[in-house]
């Protein structure tokens, strides 16, 4: 594995661990608790990060497929659904991480795909696999920070100190 891929893998592992640490020891009741004026919950953040990473890695491999952006479906990504537990969402996140790491070794980082239709993308814009990986890293880091804030409001625990 070249340095670029190794650097991405190391950075992703670090930020994934920050997210996992932010929910360590929580009950399912705590994971679904809204602790701020935001709709975000800790369980919802874990679910969103896992599904977002999986979706972007599918895009990196296959390009844009499937239906156009659906705001209702996206909103459900942030909610622990009936029968979901924090443990099941962390298991999903682990599966997604393993899938990404396996793909990282084989994908052409320069391959590019046109972005799917969405209100926030300029029509005709394409991203390379490298750009997708950077986006996943940024999303993970951003949401690990959200989780840190949410965790502190749930029980006073801090991820970073």
PDB file of C-alpha atoms in Angstrom:
ATOM      1  CA  UNK A   1       0.000   0.000   0.000  1.00  0.00           C
ATOM      2  CA  UNK A   2       1.412   3.387  -0.961  1.00  0.00           C
ATOM      3  CA  UNK A   3       1.850   6.272   1.479  1.00  0.00           C
ATOM      4  CA  UNK A   4      -1.274   8.116   0.334  1.00  0.00           C
ATOM      5  CA  UNK A   5      -3.499   5.113   0.969  1.00  0.00           C
ATOM      6  CA  UNK A   6      -1.760   4.337   4.255  1.00  0.00           C
ATOM      7  CA  UNK A   7      -2.235   7.946   5.375  1.00  0.00           C
ATOM      8  CA  UNK A   8      -5.924   7.838   4.524  1.00  0.00           C
ATOM      9  CA  UNK A   9      -6.358   4.522   6.352  1.00  0.00           C
ATOM     10  CA  UNK A  10      -4.572   5.845   9.450  1.00  0.00           C
ATOM     11  CA  UNK A  11      -6.595   9.076   9.507  1.00  0.00           C
ATOM     12  CA  UNK A  12      -9.879   7.202   9.061  1.00  0.00           C
ATOM     13  CA  UNK A  13      -9.020   4.765  11.845  1.00  0.00           C
ATOM     14  CA  UNK A  14      -8.246   7.671  14.167  1.00  0.00           C
ATOM     15  CA  UNK A  15     -11.489   9.533  13.472  1.00  0.00           C
ATOM     16  CA  UNK A  16     -13.559   6.345  13.587  1.00  0.00           C
ATOM     17  CA  UNK A  17     -12.093   5.713  17.021  1.00  0.00           C
ATOM     18  CA  UNK A  18     -13.037   9.239  18.127  1.00  0.00           C
ATOM     19  CA  UNK A  19     -16.630   8.529  17.078  1.00  0.00           C
ATOM     20  CA  UNK A  20     -16.659   5.139  18.785  1.00  0.00           C
ATOM     21  CA  UNK A  21     -15.153   6.628  21.946  1.00  0.00           C
ATOM     22  CA  UNK A  22     -17.867   9.289  22.026  1.00  0.00           C
ATOM     23  CA  UNK A  23     -20.550   6.586  22.412  1.00  0.00           C
ATOM     24  CA  UNK A  24     -18.572   4.149  24.569  1.00  0.00           C
ATOM     25  CA  UNK A  25     -20.549   2.858  27.527  1.00  0.00           C
ATOM     26  CA  UNK A  26     -23.847   4.465  26.546  1.00  0.00           C
ATOM     27  CA  UNK A  27     -27.172   2.724  26.936  1.00  0.00           C
ATOM     28  CA  UNK A  28     -29.650   2.607  24.075  1.00  0.00           C
ATOM     29  CA  UNK A  29     -31.806   5.088  25.997  1.00  0.00           C
ATOM     30  CA  UNK A  30     -28.894   7.522  26.124  1.00  0.00           C
ATOM     31  CA  UNK A  31     -28.073   6.902  22.459  1.00  0.00           C
ATOM     32  CA  UNK A  32     -31.566   7.968  21.334  1.00  0.00           C
ATOM     33  CA  UNK A  33     -31.835  10.937  23.706  1.00  0.00           C
ATOM     34  CA  UNK A  34     -32.006  14.394  22.168  1.00  0.00           C
ATOM     35  CA  UNK A  35     -29.677  16.394  24.367  1.00  0.00           C
ATOM     36  CA  UNK A  36     -29.710  19.695  22.462  1.00  0.00           C
ATOM     37  CA  UNK A  37     -32.227  21.650  20.392  1.00  0.00           C
ATOM     38  CA  UNK A  38     -30.937  19.692  17.404  1.00  0.00           C
ATOM     39  CA  UNK A  39     -32.658  16.502  16.267  1.00  0.00           C
ATOM     40  CA  UNK A  40     -29.279  14.750  16.377  1.00  0.00           C
ATOM     41  CA  UNK A  41     -28.783  11.839  18.732  1.00  0.00           C
ATOM     42  CA  UNK A  42     -25.638   9.840  19.322  1.00  0.00           C
ATOM     43  CA  UNK A  43     -27.137   6.691  17.832  1.00  0.00           C
ATOM     44  CA  UNK A  44     -28.359   8.685  14.854  1.00  0.00           C
ATOM     45  CA  UNK A  45     -24.901  10.122  14.252  1.00  0.00           C
ATOM     46  CA  UNK A  46     -23.318   6.653  14.241  1.00  0.00           C
ATOM     47  CA  UNK A  47     -25.981   5.370  11.842  1.00  0.00           C
ATOM     48  CA  UNK A  48     -25.622   8.357   9.525  1.00  0.00           C
ATOM     49  CA  UNK A  49     -21.827   8.108   9.388  1.00  0.00           C
ATOM     50  CA  UNK A  50     -21.990   4.372   8.612  1.00  0.00           C
ATOM     51  CA  UNK A  51     -24.629   4.726   5.885  1.00  0.00           C
ATOM     52  CA  UNK A  52     -22.952   7.779   4.393  1.00  0.00           C
ATOM     53  CA  UNK A  53     -19.581   6.046   4.169  1.00  0.00           C
ATOM     54  CA  UNK A  54     -21.174   2.973   2.590  1.00  0.00           C
ATOM     55  CA  UNK A  55     -23.057   5.115   0.088  1.00  0.00           C
ATOM     56  CA  UNK A  56     -19.983   7.094  -0.923  1.00  0.00           C
ATOM     57  CA  UNK A  57     -17.893   3.949  -1.307  1.00  0.00           C
ATOM     58  CA  UNK A  58     -20.571   2.461  -3.557  1.00  0.00           C
ATOM     59  CA  UNK A  59     -20.378   5.669  -5.559  1.00  0.00           C
ATOM     60  CA  UNK A  60     -16.566   5.354  -5.721  1.00  0.00           C
ATOM     61  CA  UNK A  61     -16.933   1.873  -7.207  1.00  0.00           C
ATOM     62  CA  UNK A  62     -20.040   2.200  -9.393  1.00  0.00           C
ATOM     63  CA  UNK A  63     -20.775   5.892  -9.843  1.00  0.00           C
ATOM     64  CA  UNK A  64     -24.214   7.372  -9.284  1.00  0.00           C
ATOM     65  CA  UNK A  65     -26.906   4.716  -9.340  1.00  0.00           C
ATOM     66  CA  UNK A  66     -30.462   4.491  -8.168  1.00  0.00           C
ATOM     67  CA  UNK A  67     -33.104   7.122  -7.561  1.00  0.00           C
ATOM     68  CA  UNK A  68     -32.504  10.825  -7.171  1.00  0.00           C
ATOM     69  CA  UNK A  69     -32.019  12.408  -3.755  1.00  0.00           C
ATOM     70  CA  UNK A  70     -34.885  11.666  -1.353  1.00  0.00           C
ATOM     71  CA  UNK A  71     -35.014  14.047   1.648  1.00  0.00           C
ATOM     72  CA  UNK A  72     -37.349  11.739   3.621  1.00  0.00           C
ATOM     73  CA  UNK A  73     -35.028   8.753   3.245  1.00  0.00           C
ATOM     74  CA  UNK A  74     -32.030  10.878   4.194  1.00  0.00           C
ATOM     75  CA  UNK A  75     -33.777  12.079   7.364  1.00  0.00           C
ATOM     76  CA  UNK A  76     -34.206   8.449   8.466  1.00  0.00           C
ATOM     77  CA  UNK A  77     -30.424   7.980   8.301  1.00  0.00           C
ATOM     78  CA  UNK A  78     -30.183  10.077  11.457  1.00  0.00           C
ATOM     79  CA  UNK A  79     -32.714   8.087  13.506  1.00  0.00           C
ATOM     80  CA  UNK A  80     -32.240   4.867  15.445  1.00  0.00           C
ATOM     81  CA  UNK A  81     -35.113   2.848  14.021  1.00  0.00           C
ATOM     82  CA  UNK A  82     -37.336   0.248  15.620  1.00  0.00           C
ATOM     83  CA  UNK A  83     -35.204  -2.704  16.672  1.00  0.00           C
ATOM     84  CA  UNK A  84     -31.888  -0.897  16.174  1.00  0.00           C
ATOM     85  CA  UNK A  85     -29.516  -0.704  19.105  1.00  0.00           C
ATOM     86  CA  UNK A  86     -26.322   1.223  19.583  1.00  0.00           C
ATOM     87  CA  UNK A  87     -24.484  -2.103  19.474  1.00  0.00           C
ATOM     88  CA  UNK A  88     -26.099  -3.052  16.155  1.00  0.00           C
ATOM     89  CA  UNK A  89     -25.221   0.344  14.689  1.00  0.00           C
ATOM     90  CA  UNK A  90     -21.617   0.036  15.868  1.00  0.00           C
ATOM     91  CA  UNK A  91     -21.499  -3.439  14.288  1.00  0.00           C
ATOM     92  CA  UNK A  92     -22.787  -1.928  11.032  1.00  0.00           C
ATOM     93  CA  UNK A  93     -20.145   0.777  11.271  1.00  0.00           C
ATOM     94  CA  UNK A  94     -17.451  -1.868  11.750  1.00  0.00           C
ATOM     95  CA  UNK A  95     -18.677  -3.749   8.665  1.00  0.00           C
ATOM     96  CA  UNK A  96     -18.640  -0.562   6.609  1.00  0.00           C
ATOM     97  CA  UNK A  97     -15.115   0.280   7.804  1.00  0.00           C
ATOM     98  CA  UNK A  98     -13.891  -3.180   6.779  1.00  0.00           C
ATOM     99  CA  UNK A  99     -15.538  -2.819   3.357  1.00  0.00           C
ATOM    100  CA  UNK A 100     -13.883   0.567   2.845  1.00  0.00           C
ATOM    101  CA  UNK A 101     -10.455  -0.694   3.894  1.00  0.00           C
ATOM    102  CA  UNK A 102     -10.718  -3.622   1.483  1.00  0.00           C
ATOM    103  CA  UNK A 103     -11.712  -1.328  -1.374  1.00  0.00           C
ATOM    104  CA  UNK A 104      -8.989   1.169  -0.521  1.00  0.00           C
ATOM    105  CA  UNK A 105      -6.340  -1.364  -1.497  1.00  0.00           C
ATOM    106  CA  UNK A 106      -7.743  -1.888  -4.983  1.00  0.00           C
ATOM    107  CA  UNK A 107      -9.485   1.260  -6.194  1.00  0.00           C
ATOM    108  CA  UNK A 108      -7.911   3.602  -8.745  1.00  0.00           C
ATOM    109  CA  UNK A 109      -7.766   6.892  -6.850  1.00  0.00           C
ATOM    110  CA  UNK A 110      -7.856   8.849 -10.106  1.00  0.00           C
ATOM    111  CA  UNK A 111     -11.043   7.216 -11.429  1.00  0.00           C
ATOM    112  CA  UNK A 112     -13.898   9.720 -11.509  1.00  0.00           C
ATOM    113  CA  UNK A 113     -17.683   9.603 -11.613  1.00  0.00           C
ATOM    114  CA  UNK A 114     -20.298  12.289 -12.185  1.00  0.00           C
ATOM    115  CA  UNK A 115     -21.983  13.220  -8.918  1.00  0.00           C
ATOM    116  CA  UNK A 116     -25.615  12.210  -8.419  1.00  0.00           C
ATOM    117  CA  UNK A 117     -28.336  14.777  -8.820  1.00  0.00           C
ATOM    118  CA  UNK A 118     -28.730  16.666  -5.563  1.00  0.00           C
ATOM    119  CA  UNK A 119     -29.585  20.251  -4.673  1.00  0.00           C
ATOM    120  CA  UNK A 120     -26.058  20.974  -3.407  1.00  0.00           C
ATOM    121  CA  UNK A 121     -24.031  19.727  -6.411  1.00  0.00           C
ATOM    122  CA  UNK A 122     -23.467  21.733  -9.557  1.00  0.00           C
ATOM    123  CA  UNK A 123     -24.775  19.674 -12.487  1.00  0.00           C
ATOM    124  CA  UNK A 124     -22.056  17.813 -14.343  1.00  0.00           C
ATOM    125  CA  UNK A 125     -19.542  17.839 -11.492  1.00  0.00           C
ATOM    126  CA  UNK A 126     -17.404  14.723 -11.139  1.00  0.00           C
ATOM    127  CA  UNK A 127     -15.355  13.505  -8.181  1.00  0.00           C
ATOM    128  CA  UNK A 128     -12.376  11.204  -8.203  1.00  0.00           C
ATOM    129  CA  UNK A 129     -12.187   8.290  -5.799  1.00  0.00           C
ATOM    130  CA  UNK A 130      -9.534  10.318  -3.962  1.00  0.00           C
ATOM    131  CA  UNK A 131     -12.007  13.189  -3.501  1.00  0.00           C
ATOM    132  CA  UNK A 132     -14.646  10.726  -2.265  1.00  0.00           C
ATOM    133  CA  UNK A 133     -12.201   9.378   0.320  1.00  0.00           C
ATOM    134  CA  UNK A 134     -11.369  12.898   1.467  1.00  0.00           C
ATOM    135  CA  UNK A 135     -15.089  13.631   1.764  1.00  0.00           C
ATOM    136  CA  UNK A 136     -15.644  10.516   3.880  1.00  0.00           C
ATOM    137  CA  UNK A 137     -12.750  11.533   6.134  1.00  0.00           C
ATOM    138  CA  UNK A 138     -14.162  15.048   6.537  1.00  0.00           C
ATOM    139  CA  UNK A 139     -17.665  13.706   7.265  1.00  0.00           C
ATOM    140  CA  UNK A 140     -16.319  11.291   9.857  1.00  0.00           C
ATOM    141  CA  UNK A 141     -14.236  13.945  11.600  1.00  0.00           C
ATOM    142  CA  UNK A 142     -17.084  16.458  11.568  1.00  0.00           C
ATOM    143  CA  UNK A 143     -19.594  14.010  12.991  1.00  0.00           C
ATOM    144  CA  UNK A 144     -17.131  12.723  15.598  1.00  0.00           C
ATOM    145  CA  UNK A 145     -17.018  16.329  16.800  1.00  0.00           C
ATOM    146  CA  UNK A 146     -20.804  16.488  16.870  1.00  0.00           C
ATOM    147  CA  UNK A 147     -20.853  13.247  18.851  1.00  0.00           C
ATOM    148  CA  UNK A 148     -18.366  14.656  21.351  1.00  0.00           C
ATOM    149  CA  UNK A 149     -20.635  17.641  22.008  1.00  0.00           C
ATOM    150  CA  UNK A 150     -23.736  15.473  22.240  1.00  0.00           C
ATOM    151  CA  UNK A 151     -22.044  13.053  24.628  1.00  0.00           C
ATOM    152  CA  UNK A 152     -20.994  15.862  26.919  1.00  0.00           C
ATOM    153  CA  UNK A 153     -24.584  17.098  27.105  1.00  0.00           C
ATOM    154  CA  UNK A 154     -25.866  13.548  27.842  1.00  0.00           C
ATOM    155  CA  UNK A 155     -23.598  12.709  30.769  1.00  0.00           C
ATOM    156  CA  UNK A 156     -20.682  15.111  30.960  1.00  0.00           C
ATOM    157  CA  UNK A 157     -18.162  12.768  29.322  1.00  0.00           C
ATOM    158  CA  UNK A 158     -15.737  14.283  26.801  1.00  0.00           C
ATOM    159  CA  UNK A 159     -13.959  12.574  23.935  1.00  0.00           C
ATOM    160  CA  UNK A 160     -11.050  14.980  23.819  1.00  0.00           C
ATOM    161  CA  UNK A 161     -10.347  15.781  27.428  1.00  0.00           C
TER     162      UNK A 161
END
